[in-house]
Amino acid sequence: MSAETLTAIAVALAAGWASGLNTYAAILVLGLAQRLGFVTLPHDLQVLESPWVIAVAAVLFALNFLADKIPYIDSINDVLQTFVRIPAGVLLAYGAAGGLSPEVSVIAGLLGGTLAAGTHIAKTGSRALINSSPEPFTNIVASLGEDVTVLGGLALAIAHPITFLCLLALFVILLIWLLPKLVRLALVPFRRLVRGGPGA
């Protein structure tokens, strides 16, 4: 397997994985990386370097950045983002593998959507646990950590694809083990709302 193919696969899977944490950050990082010449994205994703796409992604990232710091608002935002993060994970992964064979692109899209769903559930579940604490600082720290993780993960996939793929494999194993617990945690805020609000 050539270095270019390995990088394309790593970036495709990283795009899906990162989308589950923060789609707008993923699009922003990929678009800026393409525009600054750090990576050459396949034709289908080169639109991400458009100033308009970067500007809109930056505005949506800023709005999401603020909503993500407020307890309970972040959980509502996570539910709404379900309809953005997972489809975006499919499309970004499919597009990132666009320079490879059609079969690989489809498989990358499927894996990207699955990774996006996994990271989305992990984020939603962990935020539900954090929201059990009355102070807002843990939300801020968690949100900043997620943004840094998206940036670091995509940068690692571009610069050191093998290292990223090894770490991604470890993440998937850990996620499979944690998934039942995370799903239960993700439902906690909504059970509280049904029972009468955050203080119930």
mmCIF file of C-alpha atoms in Angstrom:
data_model
loop_
_atom_site.group_PDB
_atom_site.id
_atom_site.type_symbol
_atom_site.label_atom_id
_atom_site.label_comp_id
_atom_site.label_asym_id
_atom_site.label_seq_id
_atom_site.Cartn_x
_atom_site.Cartn_y
_atom_site.Cartn_z
ATOM 1 C CA MET A 1 0.000 0.000 0.000
ATOM 2 C CA SER A 2 1.430 3.390 -1.004
ATOM 3 C CA ALA A 3 1.909 6.250 1.435
ATOM 4 C CA GLU A 4 -0.709 8.303 -0.433
ATOM 5 C CA THR A 5 -3.301 5.536 -0.126
ATOM 6 C CA LEU A 6 -2.545 5.069 3.568
ATOM 7 C CA THR A 7 -2.898 8.796 4.201
ATOM 8 C CA ALA A 8 -6.189 8.909 2.265
ATOM 9 C CA ILE A 9 -7.611 6.047 4.358
ATOM 10 C CA ALA A 10 -6.406 7.630 7.606
ATOM 11 C CA VAL A 11 -7.854 11.038 6.698
ATOM 12 C CA ALA A 12 -11.163 9.435 5.645
ATOM 13 C CA LEU A 13 -11.538 7.576 8.937
ATOM 14 C CA ALA A 14 -10.304 10.600 10.907
ATOM 15 C CA ALA A 15 -12.899 12.790 9.191
ATOM 16 C CA GLY A 16 -15.695 10.398 10.203
ATOM 17 C CA TRP A 17 -14.367 10.049 13.744
ATOM 18 C CA ALA A 18 -13.884 13.819 14.182
ATOM 19 C CA SER A 19 -17.333 14.577 12.790
ATOM 20 C CA GLY A 20 -18.893 12.707 15.702
ATOM 21 C CA LEU A 21 -17.214 15.121 18.109
ATOM 22 C CA ASN A 22 -17.558 18.378 16.198
ATOM 23 C CA THR A 23 -18.500 18.416 12.519
ATOM 24 C CA TYR A 24 -17.846 22.120 12.088
ATOM 25 C CA ALA A 25 -14.354 21.854 13.577
ATOM 26 C CA ALA A 26 -13.595 18.899 11.293
ATOM 27 C CA ILE A 27 -14.697 20.811 8.182
ATOM 28 C CA LEU A 28 -12.783 23.899 9.318
ATOM 29 C CA VAL A 29 -9.565 21.963 9.946
ATOM 30 C CA LEU A 30 -9.740 20.050 6.647
ATOM 31 C CA GLY A 31 -10.603 23.190 4.681
ATOM 32 C CA LEU A 32 -7.767 25.210 6.210
ATOM 33 C CA ALA A 33 -5.321 22.307 5.821
ATOM 34 C CA GLN A 34 -6.168 22.123 2.109
ATOM 35 C CA ARG A 35 -5.991 25.894 1.682
ATOM 36 C CA LEU A 36 -2.620 26.154 3.458
ATOM 37 C CA GLY A 37 -1.172 23.234 1.509
ATOM 38 C CA PHE A 38 -0.779 20.810 4.405
ATOM 39 C CA VAL A 39 -2.851 18.181 2.606
ATOM 40 C CA THR A 40 -4.241 17.583 -0.866
ATOM 41 C CA LEU A 41 -7.805 16.440 -0.481
ATOM 42 C CA PRO A 42 -9.582 14.413 -3.172
ATOM 43 C CA HIS A 43 -11.545 16.387 -5.748
ATOM 44 C CA ASP A 44 -14.869 15.837 -3.960
ATOM 45 C CA LEU A 45 -13.577 17.516 -0.782
ATOM 46 C CA GLN A 46 -11.561 20.345 -2.302
ATOM 47 C CA VAL A 47 -14.677 22.502 -2.002
ATOM 48 C CA LEU A 48 -13.890 22.667 1.730
ATOM 49 C CA GLU A 49 -11.119 25.186 0.996
ATOM 50 C CA SER A 50 -13.675 27.651 -0.387
ATOM 51 C CA PRO A 51 -13.665 30.897 1.661
ATOM 52 C CA TRP A 52 -17.451 30.636 1.864
ATOM 53 C CA VAL A 53 -17.371 27.099 3.251
ATOM 54 C CA ILE A 54 -14.634 28.037 5.725
ATOM 55 C CA ALA A 55 -16.543 31.160 6.815
ATOM 56 C CA VAL A 56 -19.847 29.322 7.352
ATOM 57 C CA ALA A 57 -18.076 26.466 9.170
ATOM 58 C CA ALA A 58 -16.317 29.038 11.383
ATOM 59 C CA VAL A 59 -19.613 30.746 12.301
ATOM 60 C CA LEU A 60 -21.327 27.420 13.060
ATOM 61 C CA PHE A 61 -18.268 26.309 15.021
ATOM 62 C CA ALA A 62 -18.462 29.496 17.108
ATOM 63 C CA LEU A 63 -22.172 28.977 17.858
ATOM 64 C CA ASN A 64 -21.593 25.324 18.721
ATOM 65 C CA PHE A 65 -18.557 26.354 20.812
ATOM 66 C CA LEU A 66 -20.782 28.567 22.991
ATOM 67 C CA ALA A 67 -23.674 26.098 23.278
ATOM 68 C CA ASP A 68 -21.234 23.326 24.181
ATOM 69 C CA LYS A 69 -20.106 25.150 27.326
ATOM 70 C CA ILE A 70 -23.516 25.464 29.011
ATOM 71 C CA PRO A 71 -24.771 22.538 31.154
ATOM 72 C CA TYR A 72 -27.924 20.856 29.773
ATOM 73 C CA ILE A 73 -27.912 23.153 26.733
ATOM 74 C CA ASP A 74 -24.943 21.061 25.559
ATOM 75 C CA SER A 75 -26.987 17.856 25.893
ATOM 76 C CA ILE A 76 -29.890 19.334 23.901
ATOM 77 C CA ASN A 77 -27.385 20.525 21.316
ATOM 78 C CA ASP A 78 -25.896 17.024 21.145
ATOM 79 C CA VAL A 79 -29.310 15.536 20.353
ATOM 80 C CA LEU A 80 -29.902 18.071 17.587
ATOM 81 C CA GLN A 81 -26.392 17.473 16.249
ATOM 82 C CA THR A 82 -27.224 13.783 15.770
ATOM 83 C CA PHE A 83 -28.823 14.803 12.472
ATOM 84 C CA VAL A 84 -25.628 16.611 11.425
ATOM 85 C CA ARG A 85 -22.674 14.655 12.799
ATOM 86 C CA ILE A 86 -23.470 11.151 11.567
ATOM 87 C CA PRO A 87 -24.497 12.054 7.979
ATOM 88 C CA ALA A 88 -21.518 14.435 7.790
ATOM 89 C CA GLY A 89 -19.252 11.623 8.985
ATOM 90 C CA VAL A 90 -20.465 9.463 6.094
ATOM 91 C CA LEU A 91 -20.035 12.216 3.503
ATOM 92 C CA LEU A 92 -16.631 13.420 4.727
ATOM 93 C CA ALA A 93 -15.193 9.902 4.909
ATOM 94 C CA TYR A 94 -16.622 9.001 1.494
ATOM 95 C CA GLY A 95 -15.258 12.195 -0.025
ATOM 96 C CA ALA A 96 -11.831 11.821 1.617
ATOM 97 C CA ALA A 97 -11.475 8.382 0.028
ATOM 98 C CA GLY A 98 -12.688 9.672 -3.330
ATOM 99 C CA GLY A 99 -9.278 9.270 -4.929
ATOM 100 C CA LEU A 100 -9.333 5.530 -4.280
ATOM 101 C CA SER A 101 -11.566 2.893 -5.872
ATOM 102 C CA PRO A 102 -15.374 3.262 -5.660
ATOM 103 C CA GLU A 103 -15.534 0.176 -3.438
ATOM 104 C CA VAL A 104 -13.046 1.661 -0.961
ATOM 105 C CA SER A 105 -14.933 4.973 -0.988
ATOM 106 C CA VAL A 106 -18.220 3.259 -0.098
ATOM 107 C CA ILE A 107 -16.571 1.220 2.660
ATOM 108 C CA ALA A 108 -14.891 4.398 3.975
ATOM 109 C CA GLY A 109 -18.278 6.130 4.029
ATOM 110 C CA LEU A 110 -19.859 3.290 5.985
ATOM 111 C CA LEU A 111 -16.973 3.188 8.466
ATOM 112 C CA GLY A 112 -16.953 6.980 8.723
ATOM 113 C CA GLY A 113 -20.636 7.043 9.632
ATOM 114 C CA THR A 114 -20.123 4.273 12.178
ATOM 115 C CA LEU A 115 -17.180 6.102 13.752
ATOM 116 C CA ALA A 116 -19.162 9.346 13.810
ATOM 117 C CA ALA A 117 -22.028 7.572 15.575
ATOM 118 C CA GLY A 118 -19.624 6.032 18.080
ATOM 119 C CA THR A 119 -17.866 9.277 18.976
ATOM 120 C CA HIS A 120 -21.205 11.095 19.058
ATOM 121 C CA ILE A 121 -22.620 8.594 21.561
ATOM 122 C CA ALA A 122 -19.412 8.763 23.597
ATOM 123 C CA LYS A 123 -19.596 12.547 23.713
ATOM 124 C CA THR A 124 -23.310 12.641 24.543
ATOM 125 C CA GLY A 125 -22.936 10.022 27.289
ATOM 126 C CA SER A 126 -19.915 11.641 28.894
ATOM 127 C CA ARG A 127 -21.628 15.042 28.840
ATOM 128 C CA ALA A 128 -24.653 13.582 30.618
ATOM 129 C CA LEU A 129 -22.305 12.352 33.351
ATOM 130 C CA ILE A 130 -20.563 15.725 33.564
ATOM 131 C CA ASN A 131 -23.922 17.508 33.820
ATOM 132 C CA SER A 132 -24.602 15.695 37.083
ATOM 133 C CA SER A 133 -22.114 18.163 38.604
ATOM 134 C CA PRO A 134 -23.643 21.595 39.354
ATOM 135 C CA GLU A 135 -20.574 23.661 38.394
ATOM 136 C CA PRO A 136 -20.006 24.657 34.740
ATOM 137 C CA PHE A 137 -16.209 24.352 34.637
ATOM 138 C CA THR A 138 -16.107 20.661 33.761
ATOM 139 C CA ASN A 139 -18.292 21.377 30.701
ATOM 140 C CA ILE A 140 -15.872 24.053 29.552
ATOM 141 C CA VAL A 141 -12.827 21.832 30.088
ATOM 142 C CA ALA A 142 -14.506 18.873 28.338
ATOM 143 C CA SER A 143 -15.575 20.990 25.378
ATOM 144 C CA LEU A 144 -12.134 22.537 24.939
ATOM 145 C CA GLY A 145 -10.592 19.067 25.213
ATOM 146 C CA GLU A 146 -12.873 17.778 22.444
ATOM 147 C CA ASP A 147 -11.957 20.673 20.146
ATOM 148 C CA VAL A 148 -8.243 20.075 20.731
ATOM 149 C CA THR A 149 -8.771 16.338 20.143
ATOM 150 C CA VAL A 150 -10.402 16.996 16.759
ATOM 151 C CA LEU A 151 -7.527 19.259 15.717
ATOM 152 C CA GLY A 152 -4.876 16.851 17.013
ATOM 153 C CA GLY A 153 -6.526 13.754 15.550
ATOM 154 C CA LEU A 154 -6.859 15.202 12.054
ATOM 155 C CA ALA A 155 -3.323 16.610 12.164
ATOM 156 C CA LEU A 156 -2.004 13.208 13.247
ATOM 157 C CA ALA A 157 -3.922 11.432 10.470
ATOM 158 C CA ILE A 158 -2.376 13.776 7.903
ATOM 159 C CA ALA A 159 1.187 13.710 9.255
ATOM 160 C CA HIS A 160 1.434 10.198 10.750
ATOM 161 C CA PRO A 161 -1.383 8.011 9.353
ATOM 162 C CA ILE A 162 -0.105 4.710 10.782
ATOM 163 C CA THR A 163 0.077 6.139 14.319
ATOM 164 C CA PHE A 164 -3.432 7.551 13.958
ATOM 165 C CA LEU A 165 -4.860 4.252 12.693
ATOM 166 C CA CYS A 166 -3.293 2.355 15.623
ATOM 167 C CA LEU A 167 -4.768 4.827 18.122
ATOM 168 C CA LEU A 168 -8.119 4.673 16.330
ATOM 169 C CA ALA A 169 -8.144 0.875 16.689
ATOM 170 C CA LEU A 170 -7.578 1.252 20.445
ATOM 171 C CA PHE A 171 -10.390 3.829 20.608
ATOM 172 C CA VAL A 172 -12.795 1.455 18.836
ATOM 173 C CA ILE A 173 -11.974 -1.394 21.244
ATOM 174 C CA LEU A 174 -12.518 0.896 24.237
ATOM 175 C CA LEU A 175 -15.732 2.269 22.752
ATOM 176 C CA ILE A 176 -17.189 -1.197 22.197
ATOM 177 C CA TRP A 177 -16.569 -1.968 25.880
ATOM 178 C CA LEU A 178 -18.036 1.341 27.071
ATOM 179 C CA LEU A 179 -20.941 1.609 24.616
ATOM 180 C CA PRO A 180 -23.749 0.151 26.817
ATOM 181 C CA LYS A 181 -22.784 2.489 29.681
ATOM 182 C CA LEU A 182 -22.531 5.496 27.378
ATOM 183 C CA VAL A 183 -25.979 4.896 25.886
ATOM 184 C CA ARG A 184 -27.507 4.793 29.383
ATOM 185 C CA LEU A 185 -25.697 8.019 30.312
ATOM 186 C CA ALA A 186 -26.793 9.743 27.115
ATOM 187 C CA LEU A 187 -30.442 9.164 28.079
ATOM 188 C CA VAL A 188 -30.079 10.580 31.618
ATOM 189 C CA PRO A 189 -30.808 14.277 30.844
ATOM 190 C CA PHE A 190 -33.980 13.424 28.960
ATOM 191 C CA ARG A 191 -35.252 11.170 31.727
ATOM 192 C CA ARG A 192 -34.738 14.090 34.109
ATOM 193 C CA LEU A 193 -36.615 16.436 31.807
ATOM 194 C CA VAL A 194 -39.536 13.990 31.608
ATOM 195 C CA ARG A 195 -39.592 13.767 35.403
ATOM 196 C CA GLY A 196 -39.775 17.508 35.809
ATOM 197 C CA GLY A 197 -36.526 19.281 34.920
ATOM 198 C CA PRO A 198 -32.831 19.279 35.779
ATOM 199 C CA GLY A 199 -33.435 19.391 39.490
ATOM 200 C CA ALA A 200 -35.767 16.397 39.539
#
